[in-house]
Coordinates of C-alpha atoms in Angstrom, one line a residue:
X292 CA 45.8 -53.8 19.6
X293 CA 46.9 -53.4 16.1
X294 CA 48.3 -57.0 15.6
X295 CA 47.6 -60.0 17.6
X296 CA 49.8 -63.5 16.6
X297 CA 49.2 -66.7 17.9
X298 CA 50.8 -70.1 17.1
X299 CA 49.2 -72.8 14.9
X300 CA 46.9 -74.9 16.4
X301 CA 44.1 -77.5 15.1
X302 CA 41.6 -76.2 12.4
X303 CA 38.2 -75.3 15.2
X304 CA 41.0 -73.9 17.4
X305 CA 42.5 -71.8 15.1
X306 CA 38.9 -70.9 13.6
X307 CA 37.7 -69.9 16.9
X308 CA 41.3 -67.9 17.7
X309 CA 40.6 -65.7 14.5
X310 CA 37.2 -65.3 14.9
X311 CA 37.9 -63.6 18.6
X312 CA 41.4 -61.9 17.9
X313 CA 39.4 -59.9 15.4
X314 CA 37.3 -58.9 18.5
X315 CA 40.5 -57.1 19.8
X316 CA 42.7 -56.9 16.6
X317 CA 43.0 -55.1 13.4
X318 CA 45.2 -58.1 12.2
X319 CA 46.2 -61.5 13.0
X320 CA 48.9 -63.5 12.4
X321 CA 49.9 -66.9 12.9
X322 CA 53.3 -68.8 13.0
X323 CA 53.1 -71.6 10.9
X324 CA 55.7 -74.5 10.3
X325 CA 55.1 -75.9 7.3
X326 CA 53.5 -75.1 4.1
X327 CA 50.2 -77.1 4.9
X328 CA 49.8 -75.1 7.9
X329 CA 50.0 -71.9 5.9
X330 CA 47.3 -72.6 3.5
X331 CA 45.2 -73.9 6.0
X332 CA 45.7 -70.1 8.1
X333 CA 45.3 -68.1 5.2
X334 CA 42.4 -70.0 3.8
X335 CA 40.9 -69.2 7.2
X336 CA 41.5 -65.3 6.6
X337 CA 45.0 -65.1 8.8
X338 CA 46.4 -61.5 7.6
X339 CA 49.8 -62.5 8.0
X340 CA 51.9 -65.9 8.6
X341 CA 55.2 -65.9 10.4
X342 CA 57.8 -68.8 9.3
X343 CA 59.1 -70.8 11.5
X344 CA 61.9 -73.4 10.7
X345 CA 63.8 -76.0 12.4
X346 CA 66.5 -74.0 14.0
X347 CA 64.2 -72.2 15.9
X348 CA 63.4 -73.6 19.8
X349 CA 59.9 -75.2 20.7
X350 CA 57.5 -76.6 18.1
X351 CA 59.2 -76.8 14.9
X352 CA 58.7 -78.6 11.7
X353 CA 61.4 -81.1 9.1
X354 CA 62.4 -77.7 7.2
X355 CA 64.3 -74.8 7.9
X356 CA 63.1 -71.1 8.4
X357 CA 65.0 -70.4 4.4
X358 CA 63.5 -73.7 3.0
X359 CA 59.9 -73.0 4.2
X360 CA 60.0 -69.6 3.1
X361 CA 60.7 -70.5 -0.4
X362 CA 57.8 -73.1 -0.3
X363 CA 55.6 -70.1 0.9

């Protein structure tokens, strides 16, 4: 596969995640909810983030997809 994405999850998850996506991926990418969750997956070598705000369904974070964006 070219590009694998996963949801955020807790740092060793998300660690582990990379480490075996790039087993099967050119590039990962995460969906993060806030900004913390960002620098923590790019810091860990994530090659691309997805926003997602709070008008989206599921897990969701206090700001919307626009607001998080421009904090990004």
């Amino acid at each position: 596969a070219d590009v694998l994405v996963f949801t955020f999850t807790s740092e060793p998850q998300l660690t582990e995640i990379l480490a075996r996506g790039r087993e099967l991926a050119r590039r990962i990418g995460i969906v993060v909810t806030s900004p913390s969750q960002a620098r923590l997956a790019a810091a860990l070598g994530c090659d691309c983030l997805v926003a997602k705000g709070r008008e989206a369904a599921g897990v969701v974070g206090r700001d919307s997809t626009l607001e998080l964006l421009t904090q990004l």
